[in-house]
XYZ file of C-alpha atoms in Angstrom:
163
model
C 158.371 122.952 122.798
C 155.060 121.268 121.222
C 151.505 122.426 122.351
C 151.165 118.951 123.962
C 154.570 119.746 125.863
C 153.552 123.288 127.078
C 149.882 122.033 128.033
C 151.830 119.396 130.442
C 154.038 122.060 131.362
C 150.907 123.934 133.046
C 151.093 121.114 135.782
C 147.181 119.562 135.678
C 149.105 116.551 135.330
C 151.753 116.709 137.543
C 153.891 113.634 136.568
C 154.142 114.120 133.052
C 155.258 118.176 133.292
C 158.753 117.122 132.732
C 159.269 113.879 130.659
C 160.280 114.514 127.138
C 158.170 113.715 124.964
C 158.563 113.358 120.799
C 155.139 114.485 119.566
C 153.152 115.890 116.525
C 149.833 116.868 115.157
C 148.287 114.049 112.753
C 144.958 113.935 111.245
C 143.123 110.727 112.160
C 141.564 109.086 109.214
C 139.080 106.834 108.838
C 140.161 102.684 106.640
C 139.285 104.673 103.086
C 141.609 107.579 104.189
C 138.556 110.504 104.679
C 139.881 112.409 107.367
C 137.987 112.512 110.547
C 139.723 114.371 113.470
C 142.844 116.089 114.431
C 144.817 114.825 117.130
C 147.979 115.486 119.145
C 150.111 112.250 119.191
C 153.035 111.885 121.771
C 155.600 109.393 122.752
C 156.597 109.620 126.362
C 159.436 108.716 128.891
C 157.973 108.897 132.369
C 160.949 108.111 134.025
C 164.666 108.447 133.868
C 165.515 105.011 134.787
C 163.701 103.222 132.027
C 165.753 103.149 129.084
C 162.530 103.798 126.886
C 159.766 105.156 126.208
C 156.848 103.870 127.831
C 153.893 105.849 127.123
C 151.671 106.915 124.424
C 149.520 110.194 125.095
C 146.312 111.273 122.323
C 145.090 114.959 122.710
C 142.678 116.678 120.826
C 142.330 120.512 120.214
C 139.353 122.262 121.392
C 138.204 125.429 120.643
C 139.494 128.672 122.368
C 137.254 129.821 125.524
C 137.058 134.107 125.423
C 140.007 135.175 127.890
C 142.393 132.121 126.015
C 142.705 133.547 122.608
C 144.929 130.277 121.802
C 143.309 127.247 120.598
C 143.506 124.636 123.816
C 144.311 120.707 123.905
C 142.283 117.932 125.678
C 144.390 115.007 126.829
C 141.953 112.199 125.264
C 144.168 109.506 126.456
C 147.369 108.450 128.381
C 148.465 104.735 126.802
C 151.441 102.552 128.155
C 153.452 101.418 124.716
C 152.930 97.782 126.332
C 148.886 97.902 124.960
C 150.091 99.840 121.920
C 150.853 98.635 118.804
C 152.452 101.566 116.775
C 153.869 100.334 112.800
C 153.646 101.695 109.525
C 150.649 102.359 107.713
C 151.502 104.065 103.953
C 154.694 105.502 103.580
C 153.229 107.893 100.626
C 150.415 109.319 102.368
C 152.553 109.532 105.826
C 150.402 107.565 107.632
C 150.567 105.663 110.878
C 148.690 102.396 112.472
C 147.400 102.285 115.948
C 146.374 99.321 117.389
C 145.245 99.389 120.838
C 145.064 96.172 123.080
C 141.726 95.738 122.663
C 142.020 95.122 118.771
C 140.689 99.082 117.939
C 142.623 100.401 115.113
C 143.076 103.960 114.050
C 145.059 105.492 111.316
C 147.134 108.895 111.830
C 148.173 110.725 108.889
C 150.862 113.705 109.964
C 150.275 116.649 109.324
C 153.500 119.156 108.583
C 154.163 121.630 106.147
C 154.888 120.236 103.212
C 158.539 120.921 102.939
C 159.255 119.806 106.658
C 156.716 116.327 106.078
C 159.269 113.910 105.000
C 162.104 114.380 107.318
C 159.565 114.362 110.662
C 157.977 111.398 109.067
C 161.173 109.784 108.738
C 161.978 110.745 112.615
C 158.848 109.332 113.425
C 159.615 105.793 111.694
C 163.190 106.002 113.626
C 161.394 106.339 116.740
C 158.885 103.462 115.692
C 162.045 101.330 114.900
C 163.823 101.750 117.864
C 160.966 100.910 119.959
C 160.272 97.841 118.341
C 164.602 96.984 118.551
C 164.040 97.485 122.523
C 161.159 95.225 122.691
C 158.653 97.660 123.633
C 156.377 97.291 120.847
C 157.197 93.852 120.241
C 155.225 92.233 123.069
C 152.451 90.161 122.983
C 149.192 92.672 122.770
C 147.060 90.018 124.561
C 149.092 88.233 126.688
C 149.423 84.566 125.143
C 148.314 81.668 126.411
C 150.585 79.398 128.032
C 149.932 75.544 127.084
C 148.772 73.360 130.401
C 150.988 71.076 131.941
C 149.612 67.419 131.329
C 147.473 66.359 134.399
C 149.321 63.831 136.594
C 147.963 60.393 137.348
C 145.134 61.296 134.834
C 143.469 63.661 137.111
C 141.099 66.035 134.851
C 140.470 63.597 132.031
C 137.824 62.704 131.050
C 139.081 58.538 130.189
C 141.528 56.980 132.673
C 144.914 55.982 131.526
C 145.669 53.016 130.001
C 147.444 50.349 131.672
């Protein structure tokens, strides 16, 4: 069990203390790859009758308060995949793109031991793919724009119709 998962566990958030969630620690890093923050990234299935995942949660560590002598999390943020976009940012340096539905992107680079990096990257790509193959991150970030139906009888133009 992740730090994310035993943080839920606790029951603050009483919904999420028992979905499963896939999750891992990345380092967030800025366009030119300096690293800026570390962050808790998890994938989330908040009910049993949807086939997938539907939700994206961001934590953040914070440091320990005296009685706690383990480091605490901070949920930053509780996404549904349907304003996420999740793909592939550098397969070399690990690294992840977020794009959020209002066009904010943010780069996660994961952070593993070394030996243990490749294969939880690679588990993280699966999960990536088979969101995408069940449509979840596939959908329109902004919903699109439907064209108008032609106005009848010329109503809403500007010229009438020629005879």
């Amino acid at each position: 069990m992740g730090r994310l998962s035993r943080y839920l566990a606790r029951g603050e958030y009483g919904q999420l203390r028992d979905c499963p969630l896939f999750e891992s620690d990345f380092l967030q890093v800025t366009r030119s790859g300096e690293a800026a923050s570390q962050v808790t990234v998890a994938i989330a299935a908040t009910s049993p009758l949807l086939p997938h995942p539907d939700l994206l949660l961001l934590a953040r560590p914070v440091p320990p308060s005296p009685p706690e002598p383990e480091e605490e999390l901070q949920l930053l943020g509780l996404l549904p995949l349907s304003l996420v976009r999740l793909s592939l940012r550098s397969l070399q340096r690990h690294q992840l793109r977020v794009r959020l539905v209002t066009g904010r992107t943010f780069y996660l680079q994961l952070l593993a031991p070394p030996p243990r990096l490749p294969r939880l990257f690679g588990r993280w790509l699966r999960l990536l793919f088979l969101l995408r193959e069940a449509g979840g991150l596939l959908r329109p970030l902004v919903p699109q724009r439907l064209p108008q139906d032609p106005p009848r009888d010329g109503a809403g133009l500007g010229e009438p119709e020629p005879q």
